[in-house]
């Protein structure tokens, strides 16, 4: 009688095949977290640093063929688990904290920018999958949104890397430009916080910009940004339904993004149950770690030649989307806020 079944042996073999790639992505992620602690780099999330380091490694050293299986595990399984963990950073109470007007500003800016970017991408002739990623990264929450939407759209790795690069570039520019512009425009602390939280791409970039105007602006900006993060779930679900409806071939339809239901469950649990104080920093670290591992995997499979081949039109699209959300958010803050 055999000591192990063929299916068990196959599973063990697949797990062994995945180890080199997971280790390599882990090394890249460790480098990203270390660089994040260097003065000046703290404004960039470990996720963004991980994809950049991954791209540099792939193009300077080269990604070993034997690591591809494990990199795939990071891109699929670990990244989706990270999206679920992201829900523990958001509570329903954060909606109440910024008030009806603040929530309306965040929701209107997000939804309008998302659909405007889809429309602009079509006019500019940018490939649909890349357009959707840029729209999500600009309107919702940067690299996290790009990763979540890619779970539905199944875009190419170079598209994901390009979209992350765009939200890094224009989110950083917004982080530097908005504080002095707020002074010129005569915005008070709450108005500036709402503007920053409703328009800047990454959470870290919002924190870096809004706290320059003091604690009131910083707290308002952070809460407004987290409200946008919460809207990640309905946007991804709607996009998944839209894509399934447009595809006639049942075998080619995008899968239902089950991980988003995990995200929703995490938000509800975090809202209804008082988690131990020691658990929150652990969950935050796990979220960043899992998302960084997934994006490191994408970087490790991306070549500069693939990104260059995309041309300048996606760059123009990302710039247009960034200017649009900043302008629209400012107008909404002046009218509604």
Coordinates of C-alpha atoms in Angstrom, one line a residue:
X1 CA 0.0 0.0 0.0
X2 CA 1.6 3.4 -1.0
X3 CA 2.5 5.7 1.8
X4 CA 1.2 8.8 0.0
X5 CA -1.3 9.5 -2.7
X6 CA -0.4 10.9 -6.1
X7 CA -2.4 14.0 -5.4
X8 CA -0.5 14.6 -2.1
X9 CA 2.8 14.2 -3.9
X10 CA 1.7 16.6 -6.6
X11 CA 0.7 19.2 -4.0
X12 CA 4.0 18.8 -2.2
X13 CA 5.9 19.2 -5.5
X14 CA 3.9 22.4 -6.4
X15 CA 4.6 23.8 -3.0
X16 CA 8.3 23.1 -3.4
X17 CA 8.3 24.7 -6.8
X18 CA 6.8 27.9 -5.3
X19 CA 9.4 28.3 -2.6
X20 CA 12.2 30.0 -4.7
X21 CA 9.8 32.7 -6.1
X22 CA 8.2 33.4 -2.7
X23 CA 11.7 33.8 -1.1
X24 CA 12.8 36.1 -3.9
X25 CA 9.7 38.3 -3.6
X26 CA 10.3 38.2 0.2
X27 CA 13.8 39.5 -0.3
X28 CA 12.5 42.3 -2.5
X29 CA 9.8 43.1 0.0
X30 CA 12.3 43.2 2.9
X31 CA 14.4 45.6 0.9
X32 CA 11.3 47.8 0.3
X33 CA 10.5 47.9 4.0
X34 CA 14.1 48.8 4.9
X35 CA 14.2 51.6 2.3
X36 CA 10.9 52.9 3.6
X37 CA 12.7 53.6 6.9
X38 CA 15.4 55.7 5.2
X39 CA 14.7 59.5 5.6
X40 CA 12.9 60.8 2.5
X41 CA 11.6 57.5 1.5
X42 CA 8.9 57.2 4.2
X43 CA 6.5 59.1 2.0
X44 CA 6.4 56.2 -0.4
X45 CA 4.5 53.1 0.8
X46 CA 6.4 49.7 0.9
X47 CA 4.1 48.6 -1.8
X48 CA 5.3 51.2 -4.3
X49 CA 8.9 50.6 -3.3
X50 CA 8.5 46.8 -3.7
X51 CA 7.3 47.1 -7.3
X52 CA 10.1 49.5 -8.2
X53 CA 12.8 47.3 -6.6
X54 CA 11.2 44.3 -8.3
X55 CA 11.4 46.0 -11.7
X56 CA 15.0 47.0 -11.1
X57 CA 16.0 43.5 -10.1
X58 CA 14.2 42.0 -13.1
X59 CA 16.0 44.3 -15.6
X60 CA 19.4 44.5 -14.0
X61 CA 19.9 41.0 -12.6
X62 CA 17.2 39.1 -14.2
X63 CA 14.4 37.0 -12.7
X64 CA 15.3 33.3 -12.6
X65 CA 12.9 31.0 -14.5
X66 CA 12.6 28.7 -11.5
X67 CA 11.1 31.5 -9.4
X68 CA 8.1 32.1 -11.6
X69 CA 5.7 29.6 -9.9
X70 CA 6.3 31.3 -6.5
X71 CA 6.0 34.7 -7.9
X72 CA 2.6 33.7 -9.3
X73 CA 1.5 32.6 -5.8
X74 CA 2.5 36.1 -4.5
X75 CA 0.6 37.8 -7.3
X76 CA -2.6 35.9 -6.9
X77 CA -3.1 34.4 -3.4
X78 CA -1.0 36.6 -1.2
X79 CA -2.1 39.8 -2.9
X80 CA -5.8 39.0 -2.6
X81 CA -5.3 38.1 1.0
X82 CA -3.7 41.5 1.5
X83 CA -6.8 43.2 0.1
X84 CA -8.9 41.3 2.7
X85 CA -6.6 42.5 5.5
X86 CA -6.9 46.1 4.1
X87 CA -10.5 46.0 5.4
X88 CA -9.2 46.0 9.0
X89 CA -7.8 49.6 8.5
X90 CA -11.3 51.0 7.9
X91 CA -14.5 51.3 10.0
X92 CA -18.0 52.5 9.2
X93 CA -17.5 55.2 11.9
X94 CA -14.9 57.0 9.7
X95 CA -17.8 57.9 7.3
X96 CA -19.6 59.6 10.2
X97 CA -16.4 61.4 11.3
X98 CA -16.1 63.5 8.1
X99 CA -19.8 64.3 7.9
X100 CA -22.3 64.1 5.1
X101 CA -20.5 66.8 3.1
X102 CA -17.1 65.2 3.4
X103 CA -18.4 61.8 2.4
X104 CA -20.3 63.4 -0.6
X105 CA -17.1 65.1 -1.8
X106 CA -15.1 61.9 -1.6
X107 CA -17.8 59.8 -3.3
X108 CA -18.5 62.3 -6.1
X109 CA -14.8 62.9 -6.8
X110 CA -14.1 59.1 -6.8
X111 CA -16.9 58.0 -9.1
X112 CA -16.7 60.9 -11.5
X113 CA -12.9 60.6 -11.9
X114 CA -13.2 56.9 -12.4
X115 CA -15.7 57.2 -15.3
X116 CA -14.0 60.3 -16.7
X117 CA -10.7 58.4 -16.9
X118 CA -12.4 55.5 -18.7
X119 CA -13.8 58.0 -21.2
X120 CA -10.5 59.8 -21.6
X121 CA -8.6 56.6 -22.1
X122 CA -10.9 55.6 -25.0
X123 CA -10.4 59.0 -26.6
X124 CA -6.6 58.7 -26.3
X125 CA -6.6 55.2 -27.6
X126 CA -5.1 53.7 -24.4
X127 CA -5.7 49.9 -24.0
X128 CA -8.8 49.2 -21.9
X129 CA -7.1 47.1 -19.2
X130 CA -4.5 49.8 -18.5
X131 CA -7.1 52.5 -18.6
X132 CA -9.1 50.7 -15.9
X133 CA -6.0 50.3 -13.7
X134 CA -5.1 54.0 -14.0
X135 CA -8.7 55.0 -13.3
X136 CA -8.8 52.9 -10.1
X137 CA -5.4 54.0 -8.9
X138 CA -6.2 57.7 -9.4
X139 CA -9.7 57.7 -8.1
X140 CA -9.6 55.2 -5.2
X141 CA -6.4 54.4 -3.4
X142 CA -3.3 54.1 -5.5
X143 CA -1.4 50.8 -5.7
X144 CA -4.0 48.9 -3.5
X145 CA -6.8 49.7 -5.8
X146 CA -4.7 48.8 -8.9
X147 CA -4.0 45.4 -7.3
X148 CA -7.7 44.8 -6.4
X149 CA -9.0 45.9 -9.8
X150 CA -6.4 43.7 -11.5
X151 CA -8.0 40.7 -9.7
X152 CA -11.0 41.3 -12.0
X153 CA -9.5 42.7 -15.2
X154 CA -6.5 40.3 -15.4
X155 CA -4.3 43.0 -17.0
X156 CA -0.8 42.3 -18.1
X157 CA 2.0 42.7 -15.5
X158 CA 3.6 45.6 -17.5
X159 CA 0.2 47.3 -17.3
X160 CA 0.1 47.0 -13.6
X161 CA 3.7 48.2 -13.2
X162 CA 3.0 51.2 -15.5
X163 CA -0.2 52.1 -13.5
X164 CA 1.7 51.9 -10.2
X165 CA 4.4 54.1 -11.6
X166 CA 1.8 56.7 -12.7
X167 CA 0.1 56.9 -9.3
X168 CA 3.6 57.1 -7.7
X169 CA 4.6 60.0 -10.0
X170 CA 1.5 62.1 -9.9
X171 CA 0.5 61.3 -6.3
X172 CA 4.0 62.5 -5.3
X173 CA 3.6 65.7 -7.4
X174 CA 0.2 66.3 -5.8
X175 CA 1.6 65.8 -2.3
X176 CA 4.2 68.5 -3.0
X177 CA 2.0 70.9 -4.9
X178 CA -1.3 71.0 -2.9
X179 CA 0.0 72.4 0.5
X180 CA 1.4 75.7 -1.1
X181 CA -1.6 75.9 -3.4
X182 CA -3.9 75.6 -0.4
X183 CA -2.3 78.8 1.1
X184 CA -2.7 80.6 -2.2
X185 CA -6.3 79.6 -2.5
X186 CA -7.1 80.5 1.1
X187 CA -8.3 77.1 2.3
X188 CA -8.8 76.5 6.0
X189 CA -7.5 73.4 7.7
X190 CA -10.6 71.3 7.2
X191 CA -11.0 72.3 3.6
X192 CA -7.4 71.5 2.8
X193 CA -7.7 68.1 4.6
X194 CA -10.8 67.3 2.5
X195 CA -9.1 68.4 -0.7
X196 CA -6.0 66.3 0.0
X197 CA -8.0 63.2 1.1
X198 CA -10.3 63.4 -1.8
X199 CA -7.7 63.9 -4.5
X200 CA -4.2 62.5 -3.7
X201 CA -3.6 58.9 -4.7
X202 CA -1.8 57.0 -1.8
X203 CA -2.7 57.0 1.9
X204 CA 1.0 57.8 2.8
X205 CA 1.0 60.7 0.3
X206 CA -2.2 62.1 1.8
X207 CA -0.7 61.9 5.3
X208 CA 2.5 63.6 4.1
X209 CA 0.6 66.4 2.5
X210 CA -2.3 67.1 4.9
X211 CA -0.3 67.1 8.2
X212 CA 1.8 70.0 6.8
X213 CA -1.2 72.2 7.6
X214 CA -1.6 70.9 11.2
X215 CA -3.4 68.1 13.0
X216 CA -7.0 69.2 12.0
X217 CA -6.0 69.1 8.3
X218 CA -4.1 65.9 8.8
X219 CA -6.8 64.0 10.6
X220 CA -9.5 65.2 8.2
X221 CA -7.4 64.2 5.2
X222 CA -6.6 60.8 6.5
X223 CA -10.3 60.0 7.3
X224 CA -11.4 61.3 3.9
X225 CA -8.8 59.1 2.2
X226 CA -9.9 56.0 4.2
X227 CA -13.4 56.7 3.2
X228 CA -12.2 56.4 -0.4
X229 CA -10.5 53.1 0.5
X230 CA -13.8 51.8 1.8
X231 CA -15.4 52.5 -1.7
X232 CA -12.9 50.1 -3.2
X233 CA -15.3 47.1 -2.6
X234 CA -18.3 48.4 -4.5
X235 CA -16.2 49.8 -7.4
X236 CA -14.5 46.4 -7.9
X237 CA -17.8 44.5 -7.6
X238 CA -19.5 46.8 -10.2
X239 CA -16.5 46.5 -12.5
X240 CA -16.6 42.8 -12.3
X241 CA -20.3 42.7 -13.1
X242 CA -19.8 45.1 -16.0
X243 CA -17.0 43.0 -17.5
X244 CA -19.0 39.7 -17.1
X245 CA -21.9 41.3 -18.9
X246 CA -19.8 42.5 -21.8
X247 CA -18.2 39.0 -22.4
X248 CA -20.2 36.6 -24.4
X249 CA -17.9 33.6 -23.9
X250 CA -18.7 32.1 -20.4
X251 CA -15.2 30.5 -20.2
X252 CA -13.5 33.9 -20.7
X253 CA -15.6 35.9 -18.2
X254 CA -13.7 37.6 -15.4
X255 CA -14.2 35.7 -12.1
X256 CA -16.3 37.0 -9.3
X257 CA -13.9 38.9 -7.0
X258 CA -14.5 36.8 -3.9
X259 CA -11.7 38.5 -2.0
X260 CA -13.7 41.7 -2.0
X261 CA -16.3 40.0 0.1
X262 CA -13.5 39.2 2.5
X263 CA -12.6 42.9 2.5
X264 CA -16.2 43.8 3.3
X265 CA -16.4 41.2 6.1
X266 CA -13.2 42.7 7.6
X267 CA -14.6 46.2 7.5
X268 CA -17.8 45.0 9.2
X269 CA -15.9 43.1 11.8
X270 CA -13.6 46.1 12.5
X271 CA -16.7 48.3 12.9
X272 CA -18.7 46.0 15.1
X273 CA -16.0 44.4 17.3
X274 CA -13.5 46.2 19.5
X275 CA -10.2 44.5 18.5
X276 CA -7.4 44.3 21.0
X277 CA -5.0 47.3 20.8
X278 CA -2.0 45.0 20.1
X279 CA -3.8 43.5 17.1
X280 CA -4.2 46.7 15.1
X281 CA -0.5 47.3 14.4
X282 CA -0.1 43.6 13.6
X283 CA -2.9 43.7 11.1
X284 CA -1.6 46.9 9.5
X285 CA 1.9 45.3 9.1
X286 CA 0.4 42.1 7.7
X287 CA -1.6 44.2 5.2
X288 CA 1.5 46.1 4.0
X289 CA 3.5 42.9 3.9
X290 CA 1.1 40.9 1.8
X291 CA 0.4 43.7 -0.6
X292 CA 4.1 44.4 -1.0
X293 CA 4.8 40.7 -1.7
X294 CA 2.2 40.7 -4.5
X295 CA 3.4 43.9 -6.1
X296 CA 7.0 42.7 -5.8
X297 CA 6.0 39.7 -7.8
X298 CA 4.5 41.9 -10.5
X299 CA 7.7 44.0 -10.6
X300 CA 9.8 40.9 -10.9
X301 CA 7.9 39.9 -14.1
X302 CA 8.1 43.3 -15.7
X303 CA 10.7 44.5 -18.2
X304 CA 11.5 48.0 -19.2
X305 CA 11.0 47.2 -22.9
X306 CA 7.4 46.2 -22.1
X307 CA 6.7 49.5 -20.3
X308 CA 8.4 51.6 -23.1
X309 CA 6.3 49.8 -25.7
X310 CA 3.1 51.2 -24.1
X311 CA 4.1 54.7 -25.2
X312 CA 3.3 58.2 -23.9
X313 CA -0.5 58.1 -24.2
X314 CA -1.0 56.3 -20.8
X315 CA 1.3 58.9 -19.3
X316 CA -1.0 61.7 -20.7
X317 CA -4.0 59.8 -19.4
X318 CA -2.6 59.5 -15.9
X319 CA -1.7 63.2 -15.9
X320 CA -5.2 64.2 -17.2
X321 CA -6.9 62.0 -14.5
X322 CA -4.7 63.5 -11.7
X323 CA -5.5 67.1 -12.8
X324 CA -9.2 66.3 -13.1
X325 CA -9.6 64.8 -9.6
X326 CA -7.6 67.6 -8.0
X327 CA -9.7 70.3 -9.8
X328 CA -13.0 68.5 -9.2
X329 CA -12.3 67.9 -5.5
X330 CA -11.3 71.6 -5.0
X331 CA -14.5 72.7 -6.7
X332 CA -16.6 70.3 -4.5
X333 CA -14.8 71.5 -1.3
X334 CA -15.6 75.1 -2.2
X335 CA -19.3 74.3 -3.0
X336 CA -20.2 71.5 -0.6
X337 CA -17.5 71.6 2.1

